[in-house]
PDB file of C-alpha atoms and ligand atoms in Angstrom:
ATOM      1  CA  UNK A   1    -125.933 -88.760 -36.485  1.00  0.00           C
ATOM      2  CA  UNK A   2    -124.865 -91.283 -33.828  1.00  0.00           C
ATOM      3  CA  UNK A   3    -121.778 -92.011 -31.768  1.00  0.00           C
ATOM      4  CA  UNK A   4    -120.146 -95.244 -30.873  1.00  0.00           C
ATOM      5  CA  UNK A   5    -117.095 -96.289 -28.857  1.00  0.00           C
ATOM      6  CA  UNK A   6    -114.561 -98.594 -30.726  1.00  0.00           C
ATOM      7  CA  UNK A   7    -111.431-100.199 -29.349  1.00  0.00           C
ATOM      8  CA  UNK A   8    -108.410-101.441 -31.404  1.00  0.00           C
ATOM      9  CA  UNK A   9    -107.451-104.023 -28.828  1.00  0.00           C
ATOM     10  CA  UNK A  10    -103.978-105.009 -27.727  1.00  0.00           C
ATOM     11  CA  UNK A  11    -103.632-107.999 -30.176  1.00  0.00           C
ATOM     12  CA  UNK A  12    -104.222-105.631 -33.200  1.00  0.00           C
ATOM     13  CA  UNK A  13    -101.944-103.027 -31.845  1.00  0.00           C
ATOM     14  CA  UNK A  14     -99.098-105.465 -31.198  1.00  0.00           C
ATOM     15  CA  UNK A  15     -99.507-107.113 -34.752  1.00  0.00           C
ATOM     16  CA  UNK A  16     -99.239-103.537 -36.297  1.00  0.00           C
ATOM     17  CA  UNK A  17    -102.570-103.349 -37.942  1.00  0.00           C
ATOM     18  CA  UNK A  18    -103.893-100.282 -36.093  1.00  0.00           C
ATOM     19  CA  UNK A  19    -103.250 -98.026 -38.926  1.00  0.00           C
ATOM     20  CA  UNK A  20    -104.962-100.435 -41.544  1.00  0.00           C
ATOM     21  CA  UNK A  21    -108.031-100.584 -39.038  1.00  0.00           C
ATOM     22  CA  UNK A  22    -108.313 -96.792 -38.696  1.00  0.00           C
ATOM     23  CA  UNK A  23    -108.094 -96.508 -42.464  1.00  0.00           C
ATOM     24  CA  UNK A  24    -111.008 -98.921 -42.642  1.00  0.00           C
ATOM     25  CA  UNK A  25    -113.202 -96.958 -40.218  1.00  0.00           C
ATOM     26  CA  UNK A  26    -112.602 -93.845 -42.443  1.00  0.00           C
ATOM     27  CA  UNK A  27    -113.291 -95.758 -45.653  1.00  0.00           C
ATOM     28  CA  UNK A  28    -116.566 -97.021 -44.166  1.00  0.00           C
ATOM     29  CA  UNK A  29    -117.633 -93.378 -43.741  1.00  0.00           C
ATOM     30  CA  UNK A  30    -117.014 -92.925 -39.974  1.00  0.00           C
ATOM     31  CA  UNK A  31    -115.850 -89.603 -38.737  1.00  0.00           C
ATOM     32  CA  UNK A  32    -113.158 -90.028 -35.972  1.00  0.00           C
ATOM     33  CA  UNK A  33    -114.264 -87.597 -33.302  1.00  0.00           C
ATOM     34  CA  UNK A  34    -111.657 -88.609 -30.642  1.00  0.00           C
ATOM     35  CA  UNK A  35    -108.906 -91.098 -30.208  1.00  0.00           C
ATOM     36  CA  UNK A  36    -106.370 -92.040 -27.504  1.00  0.00           C
ATOM     37  CA  UNK A  37    -103.909 -94.837 -27.007  1.00  0.00           C
ATOM     38  CA  UNK A  38    -103.641 -96.124 -23.516  1.00  0.00           C
ATOM     39  CA  UNK A  39    -102.437 -99.141 -21.537  1.00  0.00           C
ATOM     40  CA  UNK A  40    -105.213-100.272 -19.355  1.00  0.00           C
ATOM     41  CA  UNK A  41    -104.677-101.660 -15.759  1.00  0.00           C
ATOM     42  CA  UNK A  42    -106.555-104.926 -15.125  1.00  0.00           C
ATOM     43  CA  UNK A  43    -108.854-102.978 -12.799  1.00  0.00           C
ATOM     44  CA  UNK A  44    -109.600-100.518 -15.584  1.00  0.00           C
ATOM     45  CA  UNK A  45    -110.301-103.263 -17.920  1.00  0.00           C
ATOM     46  CA  UNK A  46    -112.570-104.805 -15.437  1.00  0.00           C
ATOM     47  CA  UNK A  47    -114.572-101.657 -15.145  1.00  0.00           C
ATOM     48  CA  UNK A  48    -115.028-101.297 -18.709  1.00  0.00           C
ATOM     49  CA  UNK A  49    -116.400-104.876 -19.036  1.00  0.00           C
ATOM     50  CA  UNK A  50    -118.260-104.936 -15.770  1.00  0.00           C
ATOM     51  CA  UNK A  51    -121.317-106.039 -17.552  1.00  0.00           C
ATOM     52  CA  UNK A  52    -119.403-109.448 -18.204  1.00  0.00           C
ATOM     53  CA  UNK A  53    -118.405-109.937 -14.460  1.00  0.00           C
ATOM     54  CA  UNK A  54    -119.074-113.478 -13.425  1.00  0.00           C
ATOM     55  CA  UNK A  55    -118.880-114.907 -16.837  1.00  0.00           C
ATOM     56  CA  UNK A  56    -116.311-117.683 -17.478  1.00  0.00           C
ATOM     57  CA  UNK A  57    -114.192-115.454 -19.819  1.00  0.00           C
ATOM     58  CA  UNK A  58    -114.218-112.407 -17.610  1.00  0.00           C
ATOM     59  CA  UNK A  59    -110.781-112.878 -15.748  1.00  0.00           C
ATOM     60  CA  UNK A  60    -109.017-113.819 -19.029  1.00  0.00           C
ATOM     61  CA  UNK A  61    -110.600-111.073 -20.892  1.00  0.00           C
ATOM     62  CA  UNK A  62    -109.228-108.455 -18.395  1.00  0.00           C
ATOM     63  CA  UNK A  63    -105.870-109.977 -18.452  1.00  0.00           C
ATOM     64  CA  UNK A  64    -105.823-109.747 -22.253  1.00  0.00           C
ATOM     65  CA  UNK A  65    -107.083-106.089 -22.348  1.00  0.00           C
ATOM     66  CA  UNK A  66    -104.375-105.125 -19.996  1.00  0.00           C
ATOM     67  CA  UNK A  67    -101.644-106.933 -21.677  1.00  0.00           C
ATOM     68  CA  UNK A  68    -100.580-103.977 -23.913  1.00  0.00           C
ATOM     69  CA  UNK A  69    -101.689-100.778 -25.262  1.00  0.00           C
ATOM     70  CA  UNK A  70    -105.054-100.312 -27.024  1.00  0.00           C
ATOM     71  CA  UNK A  71    -106.657 -97.431 -28.965  1.00  0.00           C
ATOM     72  CA  UNK A  72    -110.060 -96.049 -27.876  1.00  0.00           C
ATOM     73  CA  UNK A  73    -111.997 -94.068 -30.445  1.00  0.00           C
ATOM     74  CA  UNK A  74    -115.256 -92.222 -30.707  1.00  0.00           C
ATOM     75  CA  UNK A  75    -116.750 -92.740 -34.204  1.00  0.00           C
ATOM     76  CA  UNK A  76    -119.669 -90.903 -35.617  1.00  0.00           C
ATOM     77  CA  UNK A  77    -121.964 -91.819 -38.480  1.00  0.00           C
ATOM     78  CA  UNK A  78    -125.581 -92.329 -39.375  1.00  0.00           C
ATOM     79  CA  UNK A  79    -126.599 -95.532 -37.434  1.00  0.00           C
ATOM     80  CA  UNK A  80    -122.923 -95.721 -36.152  1.00  0.00           C
ATOM     81  CA  UNK A  81    -123.609 -98.515 -33.685  1.00  0.00           C
ATOM     82  CA  UNK A  82    -125.049-100.992 -36.098  1.00  0.00           C
ATOM     83  CA  UNK A  83    -122.781 -99.853 -38.879  1.00  0.00           C
ATOM     84  CA  UNK A  84    -119.656-100.520 -36.759  1.00  0.00           C
ATOM     85  CA  UNK A  85    -120.955-103.939 -35.601  1.00  0.00           C
ATOM     86  CA  UNK A  86    -121.297-104.865 -39.306  1.00  0.00           C
ATOM     87  CA  UNK A  87    -117.872-103.773 -40.132  1.00  0.00           C
ATOM     88  CA  UNK A  88    -116.545-105.717 -37.194  1.00  0.00           C
ATOM     89  CA  UNK A  89    -118.317-108.924 -37.792  1.00  0.00           C
ATOM     90  CA  UNK A  90    -119.276-111.609 -35.338  1.00  0.00           C
ATOM     91  CA  UNK A  91    -117.498-111.799 -31.873  1.00  0.00           C
ATOM     92  CA  UNK A  92    -116.036-115.126 -32.837  1.00  0.00           C
ATOM     93  CA  UNK A  93    -113.805-114.815 -35.839  1.00  0.00           C
ATOM     94  CA  UNK A  94    -114.699-118.200 -37.095  1.00  0.00           C
ATOM     95  CA  UNK A  95    -118.173-117.002 -37.527  1.00  0.00           C
ATOM     96  CA  UNK A  96    -117.357-113.582 -38.944  1.00  0.00           C
ATOM     97  CA  UNK A  97    -118.259-112.735 -42.543  1.00  0.00           C
ATOM     98  CA  UNK A  98    -115.549-112.360 -45.144  1.00  0.00           C
ATOM     99  CA  UNK A  99    -114.203-108.838 -45.182  1.00  0.00           C
ATOM    100  CA  UNK A 100    -115.103-107.791 -41.671  1.00  0.00           C
ATOM    101  CA  UNK A 101    -112.406-106.576 -39.229  1.00  0.00           C
ATOM    102  CA  UNK A 102    -112.598-109.611 -37.075  1.00  0.00           C
ATOM    103  CA  UNK A 103    -112.336-111.967 -39.926  1.00  0.00           C
ATOM    104  CA  UNK A 104    -109.253-110.133 -41.192  1.00  0.00           C
ATOM    105  CA  UNK A 105    -107.408-109.495 -37.863  1.00  0.00           C
ATOM    106  CA  UNK A 106    -108.770-111.446 -34.921  1.00  0.00           C
ATOM    107  CA  UNK A 107    -106.975-114.517 -33.600  1.00  0.00           C
ATOM    108  CA  UNK A 108    -109.669-116.014 -31.279  1.00  0.00           C
ATOM    109  CA  UNK A 109    -113.060-115.174 -29.694  1.00  0.00           C
ATOM    110  CA  UNK A 110    -110.982-113.271 -27.013  1.00  0.00           C
ATOM    111  CA  UNK A 111    -108.326-111.712 -29.003  1.00  0.00           C
ATOM    112  CA  UNK A 112    -110.760-110.343 -31.529  1.00  0.00           C
ATOM    113  CA  UNK A 113    -109.000-107.245 -32.648  1.00  0.00           C
ATOM    114  CA  UNK A 114    -111.736-104.659 -32.065  1.00  0.00           C
ATOM    115  CA  UNK A 115    -114.674-103.799 -29.832  1.00  0.00           C
ATOM    116  CA  UNK A 116    -117.779-101.802 -30.654  1.00  0.00           C
ATOM    117  CA  UNK A 117    -120.692-100.595 -28.456  1.00  0.00           C
ATOM    118  CA  UNK A 118    -123.685-102.715 -28.816  1.00  0.00           C
ATOM    119  CA  UNK A 119    -126.531-100.261 -28.002  1.00  0.00           C
ATOM    120  CA  UNK A 120    -126.994 -96.604 -27.377  1.00  0.00           C
ATOM    121  CA  UNK A 121    -126.946 -96.781 -23.586  1.00  0.00           C
ATOM    122  CA  UNK A 122    -123.893 -98.873 -23.707  1.00  0.00           C
ATOM    123  CA  UNK A 123    -122.381 -96.207 -26.057  1.00  0.00           C
ATOM    124  CA  UNK A 124    -122.856 -93.547 -23.651  1.00  0.00           C
ATOM    125  CA  UNK A 125    -121.245 -95.413 -20.805  1.00  0.00           C
ATOM    126  CA  UNK A 126    -118.293 -96.648 -22.949  1.00  0.00           C
ATOM    127  CA  UNK A 127    -117.595 -93.191 -24.451  1.00  0.00           C
ATOM    128  CA  UNK A 128    -117.805 -91.633 -20.979  1.00  0.00           C
ATOM    129  CA  UNK A 129    -115.423 -94.351 -19.614  1.00  0.00           C
ATOM    130  CA  UNK A 130    -112.643 -93.243 -22.100  1.00  0.00           C
ATOM    131  CA  UNK A 131    -113.331 -89.565 -22.849  1.00  0.00           C
ATOM    132  CA  UNK A 132    -114.609 -86.417 -21.010  1.00  0.00           C
ATOM    133  CA  UNK A 133    -117.453 -84.404 -22.452  1.00  0.00           C
ATOM    134  CA  UNK A 134    -115.055 -81.835 -24.155  1.00  0.00           C
ATOM    135  CA  UNK A 135    -112.883 -84.295 -25.913  1.00  0.00           C
ATOM    136  CA  UNK A 136    -114.909 -85.527 -28.934  1.00  0.00           C
ATOM    137  CA  UNK A 137    -114.132 -82.925 -31.600  1.00  0.00           C
ATOM    138  CA  UNK A 138    -117.568 -82.300 -33.245  1.00  0.00           C
ATOM    139  CA  UNK A 139    -116.736 -79.181 -35.201  1.00  0.00           C
ATOM    140  CA  UNK A 140    -115.000 -80.907 -38.153  1.00  0.00           C
ATOM    141  CA  UNK A 141    -117.374 -79.230 -40.713  1.00  0.00           C
TER     142      UNK A 141
HETATM  143  P1  CMP B 201    -116.145-107.596 -27.191  1.00  0.00           P
HETATM  144  O1  CMP B 201    -117.015-107.268 -28.288  1.00  0.00           O
HETATM  145  O2  CMP B 201    -115.157-106.621 -26.733  1.00  0.00           O
HETATM  146  O3  CMP B 201    -116.961-107.851 -25.777  1.00  0.00           O
HETATM  147  C1  CMP B 201    -116.745-108.872 -24.887  1.00  0.00           C
HETATM  148  C2  CMP B 201    -115.459-109.531 -25.160  1.00  0.00           C
HETATM  149  O4  CMP B 201    -115.137-110.645 -24.331  1.00  0.00           O
HETATM  150  C3  CMP B 201    -115.438-110.027 -26.572  1.00  0.00           C
HETATM  151  O5  CMP B 201    -115.388-108.898 -27.492  1.00  0.00           O
HETATM  152  C4  CMP B 201    -114.123-111.049 -26.754  1.00  0.00           C
HETATM  153  O6  CMP B 201    -113.078-110.282 -26.592  1.00  0.00           O
HETATM  154  C5  CMP B 201    -114.222-111.532 -25.148  1.00  0.00           C
HETATM  155  N1  CMP B 201    -115.010-112.917 -25.106  1.00  0.00           N
HETATM  156  C6  CMP B 201    -114.023-113.988 -24.891  1.00  0.00           C
HETATM  157  N2  CMP B 201    -114.872-115.254 -24.881  1.00  0.00           N
HETATM  158  C7  CMP B 201    -116.147-114.783 -25.078  1.00  0.00           C
HETATM  159  C8  CMP B 201    -117.201-115.432 -25.422  1.00  0.00           C
HETATM  160  N3  CMP B 201    -117.436-116.810 -25.229  1.00  0.00           N
HETATM  161  N4  CMP B 201    -118.452-114.796 -25.621  1.00  0.00           N
HETATM  162  C9  CMP B 201    -118.340-113.506 -25.809  1.00  0.00           C
HETATM  163  N5  CMP B 201    -117.276-112.638 -25.595  1.00  0.00           N
HETATM  164  C10 CMP B 201    -116.053-113.298 -25.312  1.00  0.00           C
END
């Protein structure tokens, strides 16, 4: 089993599709091990996306991610990282496959509804950014 960090971004929360997205994680076979809603500051968003610092979209991305509440989740499944990337679809919704979360819910390459870790090291950093070691509930049977 593998863990990945997912975020339901402020655009999806404000559109009222967070529940639908949660349901699709469950239907796809993910176990939700941890979940919290929080309104990031610009600095907190910047820390999460530090790897993108210096890229042309960084400032705007941090403003967007701190524009309203988001929901952070730890999802578990076999091959969870790749499985979630498939469920999300391409970063740019114009290039996302039909049926993917971004195709259904994203507005633009920035306001793209969901985030998912892209590799095991990133998942470790991202899970640790939002959750302490005791929070993921892994005794669900
Ligand atoms: P995410 O998968 O969370 O990772 C980085 C985010 O930056 C991405 O989703 C988008 O929200 C945002 N972004 C905005 N413009 C771009 C771009 N040109 N390329 C990649 N990511 C972008």
